[in-house]
PDB file of C-alpha atoms in Angstrom:
ATOM      1  CA  UNK A   1     -83.770  58.376  18.687  1.00 53.00           C
ATOM      2  CA  UNK A   2     -82.076  60.927  16.269  1.00 61.00           C
ATOM      3  CA  UNK A   3     -84.723  63.333  17.059  1.00 71.00           C
ATOM      4  CA  UNK A   4     -84.122  63.205  20.822  1.00 68.00           C
ATOM      5  CA  UNK A   5     -80.425  63.823  20.422  1.00 70.00           C
ATOM      6  CA  UNK A   6     -81.125  66.663  18.111  1.00 75.00           C
ATOM      7  CA  UNK A   7     -83.704  68.168  20.619  1.00 81.00           C
ATOM      8  CA  UNK A   8     -81.229  67.746  23.432  1.00 84.00           C
ATOM      9  CA  UNK A   9     -78.451  69.468  21.494  1.00 85.00           C
ATOM     10  CA  UNK A  10     -80.844  72.419  20.787  1.00 87.00           C
ATOM     11  CA  UNK A  11     -81.655  72.663  24.456  1.00 87.00           C
ATOM     12  CA  UNK A  12     -78.028  72.653  25.457  1.00 88.00           C
ATOM     13  CA  UNK A  13     -77.454  75.509  22.851  1.00 88.00           C
ATOM     14  CA  UNK A  14     -80.275  77.411  24.091  1.00 89.00           C
ATOM     15  CA  UNK A  15     -79.021  76.970  27.833  1.00 89.00           C
ATOM     16  CA  UNK A  16     -75.562  78.261  26.906  1.00 89.00           C
ATOM     17  CA  UNK A  17     -77.060  81.251  25.131  1.00 90.00           C
ATOM     18  CA  UNK A  18     -79.151  82.121  28.124  1.00 91.00           C
ATOM     19  CA  UNK A  19     -76.185  81.849  30.558  1.00 90.00           C
ATOM     20  CA  UNK A  20     -74.021  84.034  28.256  1.00 90.00           C
ATOM     21  CA  UNK A  21     -76.857  86.561  28.204  1.00 91.00           C
ATOM     22  CA  UNK A  22     -77.223  86.525  31.881  1.00 88.00           C
ATOM     23  CA  UNK A  23     -73.445  87.026  32.396  1.00 88.00           C
ATOM     24  CA  UNK A  24     -73.422  90.015  29.897  1.00 84.00           C
ATOM     25  CA  UNK A  25     -76.357  91.639  31.721  1.00 82.00           C
ATOM     26  CA  UNK A  26     -74.588  91.117  35.113  1.00 80.00           C
ATOM     27  CA  UNK A  27     -71.471  92.819  33.823  1.00 77.00           C
ATOM     28  CA  UNK A  28     -73.464  95.776  32.355  1.00 74.00           C
ATOM     29  CA  UNK A  29     -75.745  96.208  35.253  1.00 73.00           C
ATOM     30  CA  UNK A  30     -73.550  95.041  38.005  1.00 72.00           C
ATOM     31  CA  UNK A  31     -70.102  96.262  37.253  1.00 69.00           C
ATOM     32  CA  UNK A  32     -70.546  99.141  34.650  1.00 72.00           C
ATOM     33  CA  UNK A  33     -73.819 101.000  35.238  1.00 76.00           C
ATOM     34  CA  UNK A  34     -76.505 100.959  37.891  1.00 79.00           C
ATOM     35  CA  UNK A  35     -80.012 102.195  38.592  1.00 71.00           C
ATOM     36  CA  UNK A  36     -81.010 103.812  41.854  1.00 75.00           C
ATOM     37  CA  UNK A  37     -84.374 105.210  43.059  1.00 70.00           C
ATOM     38  CA  UNK A  38     -83.875 108.490  44.739  1.00 67.00           C
ATOM     39  CA  UNK A  39     -85.152 108.823  48.180  1.00 67.00           C
ATOM     40  CA  UNK A  40     -85.314 112.165  49.874  1.00 60.00           C
ATOM     41  CA  UNK A  41     -85.251 115.869  48.763  1.00 55.00           C
ATOM     42  CA  UNK A  42     -81.496 116.568  49.006  1.00 56.00           C
ATOM     43  CA  UNK A  43     -81.196 117.349  45.291  1.00 59.00           C
ATOM     44  CA  UNK A  44     -84.697 118.942  44.769  1.00 56.00           C
ATOM     45  CA  UNK A  45     -85.094 121.050  41.594  1.00 62.00           C
ATOM     46  CA  UNK A  46     -82.619 118.759  39.897  1.00 62.00           C
ATOM     47  CA  UNK A  47     -83.456 115.383  41.027  1.00 62.00           C
ATOM     48  CA  UNK A  48     -86.756 114.719  42.837  1.00 58.00           C
ATOM     49  CA  UNK A  49     -87.960 112.036  45.398  1.00 67.00           C
ATOM     50  CA  UNK A  50     -88.919 109.048  43.581  1.00 69.00           C
ATOM     51  CA  UNK A  51     -86.901 109.716  40.367  1.00 75.00           C
ATOM     52  CA  UNK A  52     -84.836 106.751  39.020  1.00 74.00           C
ATOM     53  CA  UNK A  53     -81.351 107.616  38.234  1.00 77.00           C
ATOM     54  CA  UNK A  54     -78.775 105.834  35.934  1.00 76.00           C
ATOM     55  CA  UNK A  55     -75.291 106.034  37.234  1.00 84.00           C
ATOM     56  CA  UNK A  56     -71.858 105.027  35.995  1.00 85.00           C
ATOM     57  CA  UNK A  57     -69.807 102.818  38.294  1.00 80.00           C
ATOM     58  CA  UNK A  58     -66.649 103.069  36.315  1.00 81.00           C
ATOM     59  CA  UNK A  59     -66.068 106.827  35.609  1.00 79.00           C
ATOM     60  CA  UNK A  60     -64.116 108.034  38.500  1.00 82.00           C
ATOM     61  CA  UNK A  61     -63.057 111.470  36.918  1.00 87.00           C
ATOM     62  CA  UNK A  62     -65.098 113.846  39.214  1.00 90.00           C
ATOM     63  CA  UNK A  63     -65.605 117.533  38.425  1.00 91.00           C
ATOM     64  CA  UNK A  64     -67.297 120.362  40.215  1.00 90.00           C
ATOM     65  CA  UNK A  65     -71.205 120.235  39.641  1.00 87.00           C
ATOM     66  CA  UNK A  66     -71.134 116.462  38.845  1.00 88.00           C
ATOM     67  CA  UNK A  67     -74.064 114.785  40.728  1.00 86.00           C
ATOM     68  CA  UNK A  68     -72.816 111.676  42.392  1.00 87.00           C
ATOM     69  CA  UNK A  69     -74.180 108.838  44.585  1.00 85.00           C
ATOM     70  CA  UNK A  70     -72.196 108.070  47.758  1.00 85.00           C
ATOM     71  CA  UNK A  71     -72.620 105.886  50.894  1.00 85.00           C
ATOM     72  CA  UNK A  72     -72.425 106.905  54.463  1.00 84.00           C
ATOM     73  CA  UNK A  73     -73.491 104.882  57.429  1.00 83.00           C
ATOM     74  CA  UNK A  74     -75.103 102.229  55.232  1.00 83.00           C
ATOM     75  CA  UNK A  75     -77.390 104.795  53.549  1.00 82.00           C
ATOM     76  CA  UNK A  76     -77.035 105.994  49.959  1.00 80.00           C
ATOM     77  CA  UNK A  77     -77.080 109.819  49.332  1.00 81.00           C
ATOM     78  CA  UNK A  78     -77.172 111.930  46.301  1.00 83.00           C
ATOM     79  CA  UNK A  79     -75.311 115.247  46.073  1.00 85.00           C
ATOM     80  CA  UNK A  80     -73.354 117.520  43.891  1.00 87.00           C
ATOM     81  CA  UNK A  81     -69.533 118.097  43.953  1.00 92.00           C
ATOM     82  CA  UNK A  82     -68.667 121.515  45.132  1.00 91.00           C
ATOM     83  CA  UNK A  83     -64.840 121.255  45.626  1.00 92.00           C
ATOM     84  CA  UNK A  84     -62.131 118.777  44.634  1.00 93.00           C
ATOM     85  CA  UNK A  85     -59.075 117.439  46.612  1.00 94.00           C
ATOM     86  CA  UNK A  86     -56.780 120.208  47.699  1.00 94.00           C
ATOM     87  CA  UNK A  87     -59.390 122.998  47.217  1.00 94.00           C
ATOM     88  CA  UNK A  88     -60.112 125.507  50.069  1.00 95.00           C
ATOM     89  CA  UNK A  89     -63.759 125.956  51.074  1.00 91.00           C
ATOM     90  CA  UNK A  90     -64.431 129.152  52.990  1.00 89.00           C
ATOM     91  CA  UNK A  91     -67.450 131.039  54.305  1.00 85.00           C
ATOM     92  CA  UNK A  92     -68.031 134.801  54.429  1.00 83.00           C
ATOM     93  CA  UNK A  93     -69.523 136.761  57.197  1.00 81.00           C
ATOM     94  CA  UNK A  94     -72.970 136.431  55.673  1.00 79.00           C
ATOM     95  CA  UNK A  95     -72.871 132.743  55.170  1.00 80.00           C
ATOM     96  CA  UNK A  96     -72.036 132.245  51.547  1.00 83.00           C
ATOM     97  CA  UNK A  97     -69.473 129.647  50.260  1.00 87.00           C
ATOM     98  CA  UNK A  98     -66.333 130.336  48.445  1.00 90.00           C
ATOM     99  CA  UNK A  99     -64.063 127.653  46.638  1.00 92.00           C
ATOM    100  CA  UNK A 100     -60.343 128.749  46.348  1.00 93.00           C
ATOM    101  CA  UNK A 101     -61.453 132.416  47.076  1.00 89.00           C
ATOM    102  CA  UNK A 102     -64.128 132.479  44.208  1.00 89.00           C
ATOM    103  CA  UNK A 103     -67.779 132.866  45.212  1.00 89.00           C
ATOM    104  CA  UNK A 104     -69.764 129.735  44.425  1.00 84.00           C
ATOM    105  CA  UNK A 105     -73.179 131.471  44.428  1.00 78.00           C
ATOM    106  CA  UNK A 106     -75.139 134.321  46.211  1.00 74.00           C
ATOM    107  CA  UNK A 107     -77.004 131.600  48.015  1.00 77.00           C
ATOM    108  CA  UNK A 108     -76.519 131.720  51.770  1.00 75.00           C
ATOM    109  CA  UNK A 109     -75.884 128.199  53.052  1.00 74.00           C
ATOM    110  CA  UNK A 110     -75.771 129.235  56.758  1.00 70.00           C
ATOM    111  CA  UNK A 111     -78.148 131.948  57.898  1.00 64.00           C
ATOM    112  CA  UNK A 112     -76.385 133.576  60.714  1.00 64.00           C
ATOM    113  CA  UNK A 113     -79.064 135.848  61.396  1.00 61.00           C
ATOM    114  CA  UNK A 114     -81.435 132.778  62.215  1.00 63.00           C
ATOM    115  CA  UNK A 115     -78.660 131.353  64.507  1.00 62.00           C
ATOM    116  CA  UNK A 116     -77.415 128.706  62.148  1.00 66.00           C
ATOM    117  CA  UNK A 117     -73.788 127.601  62.748  1.00 71.00           C
ATOM    118  CA  UNK A 118     -71.509 125.258  60.688  1.00 73.00           C
ATOM    119  CA  UNK A 119     -70.938 121.810  62.098  1.00 78.00           C
ATOM    120  CA  UNK A 120     -67.598 121.579  60.551  1.00 82.00           C
ATOM    121  CA  UNK A 121     -64.692 124.144  60.873  1.00 84.00           C
ATOM    122  CA  UNK A 122     -63.973 126.740  58.039  1.00 85.00           C
ATOM    123  CA  UNK A 123     -61.824 127.284  56.183  1.00 90.00           C
ATOM    124  CA  UNK A 124     -62.041 123.656  55.167  1.00 91.00           C
ATOM    125  CA  UNK A 125     -59.134 122.180  53.137  1.00 95.00           C
ATOM    126  CA  UNK A 126     -60.543 119.213  51.075  1.00 94.00           C
ATOM    127  CA  UNK A 127     -58.146 116.269  51.776  1.00 94.00           C
ATOM    128  CA  UNK A 128     -56.473 114.065  49.266  1.00 92.00           C
ATOM    129  CA  UNK A 129     -59.067 111.523  47.792  1.00 91.00           C
ATOM    130  CA  UNK A 130     -61.850 113.551  49.349  1.00 93.00           C
ATOM    131  CA  UNK A 131     -64.591 115.753  47.942  1.00 94.00           C
ATOM    132  CA  UNK A 132     -66.648 118.604  49.340  1.00 93.00           C
ATOM    133  CA  UNK A 133     -70.424 117.936  48.300  1.00 91.00           C
ATOM    134  CA  UNK A 134     -73.311 120.173  48.520  1.00 87.00           C
ATOM    135  CA  UNK A 135     -77.033 119.526  48.062  1.00 81.00           C
ATOM    136  CA  UNK A 136     -79.076 121.483  45.809  1.00 77.00           C
ATOM    137  CA  UNK A 137     -81.725 121.671  48.433  1.00 72.00           C
ATOM    138  CA  UNK A 138     -79.732 123.700  51.056  1.00 73.00           C
ATOM    139  CA  UNK A 139     -82.290 122.929  53.858  1.00 71.00           C
ATOM    140  CA  UNK A 140     -81.157 119.274  53.758  1.00 66.00           C
ATOM    141  CA  UNK A 141     -77.728 119.208  55.300  1.00 71.00           C
ATOM    142  CA  UNK A 142     -76.855 115.724  54.645  1.00 76.00           C
ATOM    143  CA  UNK A 143     -73.734 116.770  52.792  1.00 81.00           C
ATOM    144  CA  UNK A 144     -70.244 117.961  53.450  1.00 85.00           C
ATOM    145  CA  UNK A 145     -71.602 120.677  55.630  1.00 82.00           C
ATOM    146  CA  UNK A 146     -72.191 118.080  58.328  1.00 82.00           C
ATOM    147  CA  UNK A 147     -70.054 115.094  57.290  1.00 84.00           C
ATOM    148  CA  UNK A 148     -66.923 116.999  56.134  1.00 87.00           C
ATOM    149  CA  UNK A 149     -65.203 115.545  52.980  1.00 91.00           C
ATOM    150  CA  UNK A 150     -66.597 112.439  51.310  1.00 90.00           C
ATOM    151  CA  UNK A 151     -63.848 110.017  50.168  1.00 92.00           C
ATOM    152  CA  UNK A 152     -63.649 108.411  46.773  1.00 88.00           C
ATOM    153  CA  UNK A 153     -63.981 105.092  48.310  1.00 88.00           C
ATOM    154  CA  UNK A 154     -67.542 106.023  49.450  1.00 88.00           C
ATOM    155  CA  UNK A 155     -68.618 107.153  45.974  1.00 87.00           C
ATOM    156  CA  UNK A 156     -70.861 104.600  44.121  1.00 87.00           C
ATOM    157  CA  UNK A 157     -70.897 106.484  40.858  1.00 87.00           C
ATOM    158  CA  UNK A 158     -71.614 109.610  38.875  1.00 90.00           C
ATOM    159  CA  UNK A 159     -75.211 110.146  37.630  1.00 83.00           C
ATOM    160  CA  UNK A 160     -75.603 109.867  33.911  1.00 82.00           C
ATOM    161  CA  UNK A 161     -79.240 110.272  33.462  1.00 74.00           C
ATOM    162  CA  UNK A 162     -82.384 110.937  35.314  1.00 74.00           C
ATOM    163  CA  UNK A 163     -85.562 108.881  34.566  1.00 74.00           C
ATOM    164  CA  UNK A 164     -88.690 110.645  35.911  1.00 70.00           C
ATOM    165  CA  UNK A 165     -90.741 107.953  37.303  1.00 64.00           C
ATOM    166  CA  UNK A 166     -92.355 109.484  40.429  1.00 59.00           C
ATOM    167  CA  UNK A 167     -95.539 109.968  38.860  1.00 51.00           C
ATOM    168  CA  UNK A 168     -96.067 106.357  37.621  1.00 48.00           C
TER     169      UNK A 168
END
């Protein structure tokens, strides 16, 4: 009979340890960090279709060039922060973007010669709690050029690391 009681206590201890481990893993992967498989080519050259990204759910201090996950219309997107709340985003006559009067890059985001036109009005003042996001792949316009500002409430997190898994 003593053997049964001892085995029973050992099973209870094991069960408690397993429950504690599950709670710890849920806190780590459900609250602190997350994994997401990238779908699409919006950030090509930096993050490719099929890559697995690790993102921080808790770091809400965003800076220009941070790559973030955000949700819009029940779909998750990945993009890079171009401008912060209060910044003024403008276009020149060639189609290049400026933030607060400083040229972002020589890359033309709207090719006026090809008939491209912005879908939002410029100059664009980024609203409070909003961010202007721009894809690395400028042909994919699923970013602030078509959506306008993305608000902090839509941000799922900041990319911490990229795990290359697309060839597996």
